[in-house]
């Protein structure tokens, strides 16, 4: 019997070994409680040449942090805990010839003069930082010339509390110039409070779909999480000449025994012992099959396989074209279980295959997500289930299952990380 733990949950990944950085911002409060930095200059004026959401200057001086968002818009999504989630990523380049340490990040409503909606402190930043181009993590320091990706999973009490536009103030200090540093290194500031990473809140709604599984005691692993990095939020990878957050709204569907938090019964070295293994997988909407891979072997549980080809990470998979430029990916399916082939049309609720343990996976689960292309690397699409029953939630210390914040029938919500839920058979 294998109990779900934080370390085991982190192993269940669809794309591993290429994660860069993630940070979960604290819960936002409408109106904010923080005090804007006195170093912030007035908002940009027409004709100033300053991009909206960034910082105007009253004197010519270096602003060494280059801050931008990976996307220009966010789509709020309601979680099964009743909170509204806003998911996005910032890219922060330290262009100074001196190491920078981020000490705080504030989210501001509107522009740089707006109210502080949320503040992330240095400890949270340090525990969630990873740098592009290396394996460094658990540090708030960005070396000279390096870039970090900061992933936010902000939460708001209600949709009306999400600002139409928002930006960020990043506080950082800089180390003394090292021996041999460029001549102007000393001209860079010792500390900054810089503005950047402006975003707009979209008026679009998340796509409403059915569930890819049915039955009871399903566990949402590596879903949206406002408190910590997980194995989906840190899959921020270089593809197609850009940095892509490849699994923002992805969920690893596992099946557990809520009383023991175990996902298996019997010999944990056998796939058949896992409660989710060989469960039917269902079309979440009407669509057309554009990919159906079925020849990958199911791998041994609790051992991540070697990956010689990145595309093998998803293992056996079915991809459905749902129309409107949206595609649904079902990854890690059981070998030979696909009941559909490329070109087939499917209807919502139709069985398309069976849950397995193929590809880059440590135990039987379904990795499911929506994206803007047939590859898992395409831009993620936010989604919610039409309906499900919320029956439990992972405790704050991740040791047991407790009553969910919003028990009972839920509609047009996404199960967040740690949710235990059931889907009534139709």
Short mmCIF file of C-alpha atoms in Angstrom, two decimals:
data_model
loop_
_atom_site.label_atom_id
_atom_site.label_comp_id
_atom_site.label_asym_id
_atom_site.label_seq_id
_atom_site.Cartn_x
_atom_site.Cartn_y
_atom_site.Cartn_z
CA UNK A 1 0.00 0.00 0.00
CA UNK A 2 1.46 3.35 -1.11
CA UNK A 3 0.24 6.45 0.69
CA UNK A 4 -0.05 9.73 -1.19
CA UNK A 5 2.57 12.14 0.15
CA UNK A 6 3.91 15.47 -1.02
CA UNK A 7 7.05 13.84 -2.42
CA UNK A 8 5.08 11.12 -4.21
CA UNK A 9 2.67 13.66 -5.60
CA UNK A 10 5.58 15.62 -7.04
CA UNK A 11 6.79 12.53 -8.90
CA UNK A 12 3.61 12.25 -10.92
CA UNK A 13 4.53 14.40 -13.88
CA UNK A 14 3.76 14.48 -17.55
CA UNK A 15 6.88 16.38 -18.56
CA UNK A 16 9.76 16.00 -16.09
CA UNK A 17 13.30 17.24 -15.80
CA UNK A 18 12.75 20.48 -17.69
CA UNK A 19 10.92 22.51 -15.05
CA UNK A 20 12.18 26.04 -14.51
CA UNK A 21 10.47 27.86 -11.65
CA UNK A 22 7.14 28.32 -9.96
CA UNK A 23 5.85 30.53 -7.20
CA UNK A 24 2.36 30.59 -5.71
CA UNK A 25 1.33 34.06 -4.62
CA UNK A 26 -0.55 34.54 -1.40
CA UNK A 27 -4.32 34.91 -1.40
CA UNK A 28 -5.29 38.29 -2.76
CA UNK A 29 -7.61 40.58 -0.89
CA UNK A 30 -9.72 43.20 -2.69
CA UNK A 31 -8.39 46.65 -2.07
CA UNK A 32 -5.12 45.37 -0.64
CA UNK A 33 -3.46 46.15 2.65
CA UNK A 34 0.08 46.94 1.60
CA UNK A 35 1.74 50.35 1.24
CA UNK A 36 3.11 51.30 -2.20
CA UNK A 37 6.84 51.90 -2.25
CA UNK A 38 7.86 55.52 -1.95
CA UNK A 39 10.41 54.95 -4.71
CA UNK A 40 7.69 54.45 -7.33
CA UNK A 41 7.43 57.36 -9.77
CA UNK A 42 4.18 58.73 -11.19
CA UNK A 43 2.25 56.69 -13.74
CA UNK A 44 3.35 57.04 -17.34
CA UNK A 45 1.88 60.05 -19.13
CA UNK A 46 0.79 60.24 -22.78
CA UNK A 47 3.78 60.82 -25.03
CA UNK A 48 6.27 59.64 -22.41
CA UNK A 49 7.25 56.61 -24.47
CA UNK A 50 6.62 54.34 -21.46
CA UNK A 51 4.59 51.18 -22.06
CA UNK A 52 1.40 51.03 -19.93
CA UNK A 53 1.91 49.03 -16.75
CA UNK A 54 5.61 49.91 -16.58
CA UNK A 55 7.54 52.61 -14.76
CA UNK A 56 8.16 56.17 -15.86
CA UNK A 57 11.47 57.78 -14.79
CA UNK A 58 12.27 61.25 -13.59
CA UNK A 59 16.03 60.73 -13.87
CA UNK A 60 18.27 58.67 -16.17
CA UNK A 61 19.37 55.63 -14.19
CA UNK A 62 19.71 51.89 -14.68
CA UNK A 63 16.64 49.74 -14.02
CA UNK A 64 18.33 46.33 -14.11
CA UNK A 65 15.33 44.01 -13.79
CA UNK A 66 13.57 43.38 -17.10
CA UNK A 67 10.07 42.16 -16.22
CA UNK A 68 7.42 40.85 -18.57
CA UNK A 69 4.51 38.42 -18.53
CA UNK A 70 4.60 35.26 -20.67
CA UNK A 71 1.04 36.04 -21.82
CA UNK A 72 -0.83 39.31 -22.12
CA UNK A 73 -4.18 38.15 -20.69
CA UNK A 74 -5.53 35.94 -17.91
CA UNK A 75 -8.83 34.06 -17.74
CA UNK A 76 -10.19 33.69 -14.18
CA UNK A 77 -11.32 30.15 -13.27
CA UNK A 78 -13.47 29.13 -10.31
CA UNK A 79 -11.93 26.35 -8.22
CA UNK A 80 -13.68 23.61 -6.26
CA UNK A 81 -12.74 25.46 -3.06
CA UNK A 82 -14.95 28.38 -4.11
CA UNK A 83 -12.02 30.71 -4.88
CA UNK A 84 -11.33 32.39 -8.21
CA UNK A 85 -7.93 31.44 -9.62
CA UNK A 86 -5.79 33.67 -11.83
CA UNK A 87 -2.84 31.77 -13.30
CA UNK A 88 0.08 33.42 -15.09
CA UNK A 89 3.87 33.66 -15.25
CA UNK A 90 6.42 36.47 -15.13
CA UNK A 91 9.87 36.40 -16.69
CA UNK A 92 12.50 38.37 -14.76
CA UNK A 93 15.89 39.06 -16.35
CA UNK A 94 18.67 40.46 -14.18
CA UNK A 95 20.52 42.60 -16.72
CA UNK A 96 22.90 43.99 -14.08
CA UNK A 97 26.52 42.81 -13.81
CA UNK A 98 25.72 42.18 -10.11
CA UNK A 99 23.70 39.37 -8.53
CA UNK A 100 20.14 40.33 -7.59
CA UNK A 101 18.06 39.01 -4.69
CA UNK A 102 14.29 39.46 -4.89
CA UNK A 103 12.99 40.38 -1.46
CA UNK A 104 9.29 40.87 -2.26
CA UNK A 105 6.80 40.96 -5.14
CA UNK A 106 3.61 43.00 -4.96
CA UNK A 107 0.63 42.64 -7.29
CA UNK A 108 -0.90 46.03 -8.03
CA UNK A 109 -4.38 46.83 -9.32
CA UNK A 110 -4.21 48.84 -12.53
CA UNK A 111 -0.85 50.57 -12.85
CA UNK A 112 2.05 51.34 -10.50
CA UNK A 113 -0.12 53.66 -8.42
CA UNK A 114 -2.76 51.00 -7.80
CA UNK A 115 -3.66 49.27 -4.56
CA UNK A 116 -1.55 46.32 -3.43
CA UNK A 117 -3.61 43.18 -3.99
CA UNK A 118 -1.09 40.61 -2.74
CA UNK A 119 2.51 40.42 -1.51
CA UNK A 120 4.92 37.50 -1.74
CA UNK A 121 7.83 37.60 0.69
CA UNK A 122 11.43 36.49 0.18
CA UNK A 123 10.96 33.15 1.92
CA UNK A 124 8.18 32.15 -0.46
CA UNK A 125 10.20 33.36 -3.42
CA UNK A 126 13.30 31.48 -2.27
CA UNK A 127 11.43 28.20 -1.81
CA UNK A 128 9.95 28.36 -5.30
CA UNK A 129 12.67 29.74 -7.55
CA UNK A 130 14.40 28.03 -10.45
CA UNK A 131 16.51 29.67 -13.12
CA UNK A 132 16.35 29.27 -16.89
CA UNK A 133 19.26 27.32 -18.30
CA UNK A 134 20.18 25.47 -15.12
CA UNK A 135 18.99 23.30 -12.25
CA UNK A 136 19.34 25.98 -9.55
CA UNK A 137 16.32 26.34 -7.31
CA UNK A 138 15.31 27.22 -3.75
CA UNK A 139 16.92 30.62 -3.99
CA UNK A 140 15.64 34.17 -4.40
CA UNK A 141 18.91 35.21 -6.04
CA UNK A 142 19.17 35.74 -9.80
CA UNK A 143 22.85 35.83 -10.84
CA UNK A 144 24.08 38.56 -13.14
CA UNK A 145 22.76 38.04 -16.67
CA UNK A 146 20.38 35.19 -15.71
CA UNK A 147 16.59 34.91 -16.00
CA UNK A 148 13.94 33.44 -13.70
CA UNK A 149 10.33 32.53 -14.46
CA UNK A 150 7.90 33.32 -11.66
CA UNK A 151 4.60 31.41 -11.74
CA UNK A 152 1.61 32.88 -9.92
CA UNK A 153 -1.59 31.11 -8.87
CA UNK A 154 -3.37 34.05 -7.26
CA UNK A 155 -6.80 33.60 -5.68
CA UNK A 156 -9.68 36.03 -5.16
CA UNK A 157 -12.91 35.63 -3.17
CA UNK A 158 -15.14 36.43 -6.16
CA UNK A 159 -14.91 37.12 -9.89
CA UNK A 160 -15.84 40.76 -9.33
CA UNK A 161 -12.71 41.19 -7.16
CA UNK A 162 -10.31 40.39 -10.03
CA UNK A 163 -8.97 43.68 -11.44
CA UNK A 164 -9.43 44.46 -15.14
CA UNK A 165 -5.71 45.20 -15.38
CA UNK A 166 -2.82 44.70 -13.00
CA UNK A 167 0.94 44.91 -12.81
CA UNK A 168 3.73 44.16 -10.32
CA UNK A 169 6.31 45.85 -8.14
CA UNK A 170 9.43 43.76 -7.59
CA UNK A 171 11.74 44.70 -4.72
CA UNK A 172 15.35 43.54 -5.03
CA UNK A 173 18.80 44.18 -3.63
CA UNK A 174 22.09 43.82 -5.51
CA UNK A 175 25.39 42.38 -4.35
CA UNK A 176 28.62 44.37 -4.54
CA UNK A 177 30.40 44.15 -7.90
CA UNK A 178 32.72 41.16 -8.18
CA UNK A 179 36.38 41.47 -9.07
CA UNK A 180 36.70 42.03 -12.79
CA UNK A 181 33.16 43.37 -13.15
CA UNK A 182 32.45 45.80 -16.03
CA UNK A 183 33.47 49.42 -15.54
CA UNK A 184 29.91 50.66 -14.96
CA UNK A 185 28.98 47.94 -12.45
CA UNK A 186 29.19 50.41 -9.59
CA UNK A 187 26.69 52.66 -11.38
CA UNK A 188 23.94 50.10 -10.92
CA UNK A 189 21.67 50.64 -7.91
CA UNK A 190 22.10 48.72 -4.66
CA UNK A 191 18.35 48.20 -4.40
CA UNK A 192 15.29 48.74 -6.57
CA UNK A 193 11.50 48.67 -6.52
CA UNK A 194 10.68 48.14 -10.19
CA UNK A 195 7.36 47.97 -12.01
CA UNK A 196 6.57 45.45 -14.75
CA UNK A 197 4.62 42.45 -15.94
CA UNK A 198 1.37 44.16 -16.87
CA UNK A 199 -1.63 41.94 -17.63
CA UNK A 200 -5.25 42.32 -18.69
CA UNK A 201 -8.11 40.19 -17.40
CA UNK A 202 -10.01 38.61 -20.27
CA UNK A 203 -13.80 38.66 -20.42
CA UNK A 204 -13.70 35.10 -21.83
CA UNK A 205 -15.06 32.26 -19.72
CA UNK A 206 -13.28 28.92 -19.26
CA UNK A 207 -14.53 26.08 -21.49
CA UNK A 208 -17.21 23.91 -19.86
CA UNK A 209 -16.59 20.17 -20.42
CA UNK A 210 -17.58 16.78 -19.08
CA UNK A 211 -15.24 14.60 -17.05
CA UNK A 212 -12.67 12.25 -18.64
CA UNK A 213 -13.30 9.72 -15.82
CA UNK A 214 -16.31 8.46 -13.89
CA UNK A 215 -16.95 6.91 -10.49
CA UNK A 216 -15.87 7.94 -7.01
CA UNK A 217 -12.75 8.82 -4.99
CA UNK A 218 -10.82 10.59 -7.74
CA UNK A 219 -7.93 12.75 -6.51
CA UNK A 220 -6.81 15.90 -8.36
CA UNK A 221 -3.03 15.77 -8.23
CA UNK A 222 -0.80 18.60 -9.47
CA UNK A 223 -3.77 20.89 -10.12
CA UNK A 224 -4.08 24.60 -9.41
CA UNK A 225 -2.44 25.30 -6.06
CA UNK A 226 -2.26 28.74 -4.39
CA UNK A 227 0.38 27.69 -1.86
CA UNK A 228 3.20 25.72 -3.45
CA UNK A 229 5.01 24.63 -6.57
CA UNK A 230 3.91 21.33 -8.10
CA UNK A 231 4.86 19.13 -11.04
CA UNK A 232 2.56 20.96 -13.45
CA UNK A 233 3.01 24.59 -12.46
CA UNK A 234 6.78 24.28 -12.92
CA UNK A 235 6.59 22.81 -16.43
CA UNK A 236 7.69 26.07 -18.04
CA UNK A 237 9.83 25.04 -20.99
CA UNK A 238 11.49 26.39 -24.16
CA UNK A 239 9.51 25.32 -27.23
CA UNK A 240 9.02 26.93 -30.64
CA UNK A 241 11.33 29.83 -29.87
CA UNK A 242 9.44 30.91 -26.76
CA UNK A 243 8.93 29.99 -23.11
CA UNK A 244 5.72 27.95 -22.66
CA UNK A 245 3.77 27.16 -19.50
CA UNK A 246 2.77 23.78 -20.87
CA UNK A 247 0.53 22.35 -18.12
CA UNK A 248 -1.10 25.30 -16.36
CA UNK A 249 -4.57 23.75 -16.07
CA UNK A 250 -3.51 20.12 -16.35
CA UNK A 251 -4.61 17.60 -13.71
CA UNK A 252 -3.22 14.16 -12.88
CA UNK A 253 -6.31 12.07 -12.11
CA UNK A 254 -5.53 9.40 -9.50
CA UNK A 255 -7.90 7.18 -7.56
CA UNK A 256 -7.43 6.78 -3.81
CA UNK A 257 -8.92 5.28 -0.69
CA UNK A 258 -9.74 8.44 1.32
CA UNK A 259 -9.47 6.57 4.63
CA UNK A 260 -5.85 5.56 4.06
CA UNK A 261 -4.81 8.00 1.28
CA UNK A 262 -3.51 4.98 -0.57
CA UNK A 263 -3.70 4.80 -4.35
CA UNK A 264 -3.07 1.03 -4.51
CA UNK A 265 -4.05 -2.26 -2.95
CA UNK A 266 -1.74 -5.25 -3.01
CA UNK A 267 1.71 -5.40 -4.60
CA UNK A 268 2.82 -1.79 -5.34
CA UNK A 269 5.25 -3.02 -8.01
CA UNK A 270 2.32 -4.17 -10.18
CA UNK A 271 0.24 -1.72 -12.23
CA UNK A 272 -2.89 -3.79 -11.65
CA UNK A 273 -2.67 -3.01 -7.92
CA UNK A 274 -3.41 0.69 -8.52
CA UNK A 275 -7.02 1.78 -8.07
CA UNK A 276 -6.99 3.94 -11.21
CA UNK A 277 -5.38 1.39 -13.54
CA UNK A 278 -7.58 0.18 -16.43
CA UNK A 279 -10.42 2.59 -15.60
CA UNK A 280 -12.37 3.76 -18.69
CA UNK A 281 -11.54 7.16 -20.18
CA UNK A 282 -14.34 9.26 -21.63
CA UNK A 283 -14.64 11.98 -24.27
CA UNK A 284 -15.19 15.29 -22.47
CA UNK A 285 -17.11 16.72 -25.44
CA UNK A 286 -18.05 15.91 -29.01
CA UNK A 287 -14.97 15.96 -31.19
CA UNK A 288 -12.69 14.36 -33.73
CA UNK A 289 -9.67 12.14 -33.04
CA UNK A 290 -6.48 13.72 -34.37
CA UNK A 291 -3.98 11.50 -32.58
CA UNK A 292 -4.12 7.98 -31.14
CA UNK A 293 -0.85 6.43 -29.93
CA UNK A 294 -1.19 2.98 -28.43
CA UNK A 295 2.08 1.02 -28.71
CA UNK A 296 4.03 2.33 -25.71
CA UNK A 297 4.46 -0.28 -22.95
CA UNK A 298 3.11 0.38 -19.48
CA UNK A 299 6.15 1.01 -17.28
CA UNK A 300 6.87 -0.35 -13.81
CA UNK A 301 5.32 1.74 -11.00
CA UNK A 302 7.45 4.03 -8.79
CA UNK A 303 10.31 4.20 -11.33
CA UNK A 304 10.57 7.12 -13.74
CA UNK A 305 11.78 5.80 -17.12
CA UNK A 306 14.66 7.22 -19.12
CA UNK A 307 13.50 9.59 -21.86
CA UNK A 308 15.53 9.50 -25.06
CA UNK A 309 12.75 11.24 -27.03
CA UNK A 310 10.89 14.14 -25.39
CA UNK A 311 7.67 13.32 -27.21
CA UNK A 312 7.60 9.90 -25.51
CA UNK A 313 6.82 11.67 -22.20
CA UNK A 314 3.06 11.42 -22.78
CA UNK A 315 3.21 7.69 -23.54
CA UNK A 316 0.05 6.31 -25.13
CA UNK A 317 -2.30 9.19 -25.79
CA UNK A 318 -5.46 10.24 -27.54
CA UNK A 319 -5.93 13.84 -28.67
CA UNK A 320 -9.38 15.14 -29.55
CA UNK A 321 -10.14 18.23 -31.64
CA UNK A 322 -13.06 19.82 -29.79
CA UNK A 323 -13.46 22.63 -32.32
CA UNK A 324 -12.77 26.33 -31.98
CA UNK A 325 -9.02 25.70 -31.86
CA UNK A 326 -9.23 23.64 -28.64
CA UNK A 327 -7.70 20.17 -28.26
CA UNK A 328 -8.01 17.68 -25.37
CA UNK A 329 -5.03 15.47 -24.43
CA UNK A 330 -5.35 12.16 -22.58
CA UNK A 331 -1.82 10.98 -21.64
CA UNK A 332 -0.28 7.83 -20.07
CA UNK A 333 -3.03 5.52 -21.37
CA UNK A 334 -2.85 1.74 -21.12
CA UNK A 335 -1.00 0.06 -23.97
CA UNK A 336 -3.32 -1.09 -26.74
CA UNK A 337 -6.42 0.25 -25.01
CA UNK A 338 -7.46 3.04 -27.42
CA UNK A 339 -10.89 2.28 -28.84
CA UNK A 340 -10.68 5.08 -31.42
CA UNK A 341 -8.40 5.90 -34.33
CA UNK A 342 -7.37 9.10 -36.14
CA UNK A 343 -10.30 10.49 -38.10
CA UNK A 344 -13.02 9.04 -35.87
CA UNK A 345 -15.70 11.31 -34.46
CA UNK A 346 -16.66 10.88 -30.81
CA UNK A 347 -19.55 12.01 -28.67
CA UNK A 348 -19.43 13.33 -25.12
CA UNK A 349 -19.19 10.48 -22.61
CA UNK A 350 -18.01 7.89 -25.15
CA UNK A 351 -15.24 5.55 -23.98
CA UNK A 352 -12.01 6.21 -25.90
CA UNK A 353 -9.58 3.95 -24.04
CA UNK A 354 -8.27 2.93 -20.62
CA UNK A 355 -6.15 4.58 -17.95
CA UNK A 356 -2.60 3.21 -17.78
CA UNK A 357 0.98 3.92 -16.77
CA UNK A 358 2.87 4.61 -20.01
CA UNK A 359 5.41 7.35 -20.70
CA UNK A 360 7.04 9.60 -18.12
CA UNK A 361 5.02 8.52 -15.10
CA UNK A 362 5.59 6.96 -11.70
CA UNK A 363 2.21 5.29 -11.21
CA UNK A 364 -1.14 4.81 -12.91
CA UNK A 365 -2.92 8.11 -13.55
CA UNK A 366 -4.46 10.16 -16.33
CA UNK A 367 -2.80 13.41 -17.28
CA UNK A 368 -5.56 15.52 -18.84
CA UNK A 369 -5.52 19.04 -20.21
CA UNK A 370 -6.84 21.31 -22.94
CA UNK A 371 -4.54 23.25 -25.27
CA UNK A 372 -4.52 25.30 -28.47
CA UNK A 373 -2.87 22.63 -30.61
CA UNK A 374 -2.48 18.89 -30.94
CA UNK A 375 0.80 18.88 -28.98
CA UNK A 376 0.91 19.19 -25.20
CA UNK A 377 3.34 22.11 -25.65
CA UNK A 378 0.65 24.41 -27.08
CA UNK A 379 -0.86 27.20 -24.99
CA UNK A 380 -3.06 25.80 -22.23
CA UNK A 381 -6.81 26.47 -22.28
CA UNK A 382 -8.68 27.06 -18.97
CA UNK A 383 -11.61 24.70 -18.36
CA UNK A 384 -14.20 23.68 -15.79
CA UNK A 385 -16.37 20.58 -15.35
CA UNK A 386 -20.09 20.92 -16.02
CA UNK A 387 -20.74 19.09 -12.72
CA UNK A 388 -19.12 16.86 -10.10
CA UNK A 389 -19.48 15.93 -6.44
CA UNK A 390 -16.91 17.36 -4.01
CA UNK A 391 -16.33 14.79 -1.26
CA UNK A 392 -12.95 15.61 0.30
CA UNK A 393 -9.76 17.65 0.30
CA UNK A 394 -6.12 17.11 1.22
CA UNK A 395 -5.27 18.53 4.64
CA UNK A 396 -2.96 21.54 4.88
CA UNK A 397 -0.11 19.33 6.15
CA UNK A 398 -0.84 16.82 3.34
CA UNK A 399 -1.20 13.89 5.76
CA UNK A 400 -4.90 13.02 5.50
CA UNK A 401 -8.20 13.77 3.79
CA UNK A 402 -10.59 16.27 5.41
CA UNK A 403 -14.02 17.65 4.55
CA UNK A 404 -13.90 19.90 1.47
CA UNK A 405 -14.45 23.65 1.78
CA UNK A 406 -17.46 23.40 -0.53
CA UNK A 407 -18.99 19.89 -0.26
CA UNK A 408 -21.68 18.49 -2.50
CA UNK A 409 -22.58 19.17 -6.11
CA UNK A 410 -20.33 21.68 -7.84
CA UNK A 411 -20.98 23.21 -11.26
CA UNK A 412 -18.67 25.06 -13.64
CA UNK A 413 -15.61 24.64 -11.41
CA UNK A 414 -12.22 22.97 -11.76
CA UNK A 415 -11.03 20.54 -9.06
CA UNK A 416 -8.01 22.20 -7.44
CA UNK A 417 -4.96 20.38 -6.11
CA UNK A 418 -5.86 17.93 -3.35
CA UNK A 419 -9.56 17.74 -4.20
CA UNK A 420 -11.31 14.37 -3.82
CA UNK A 421 -14.39 14.11 -5.99
CA UNK A 422 -16.75 11.77 -7.77
CA UNK A 423 -18.42 11.79 -11.16
CA UNK A 424 -21.83 10.09 -11.23
CA UNK A 425 -22.15 7.54 -14.01
CA UNK A 426 -24.59 8.56 -16.76
#
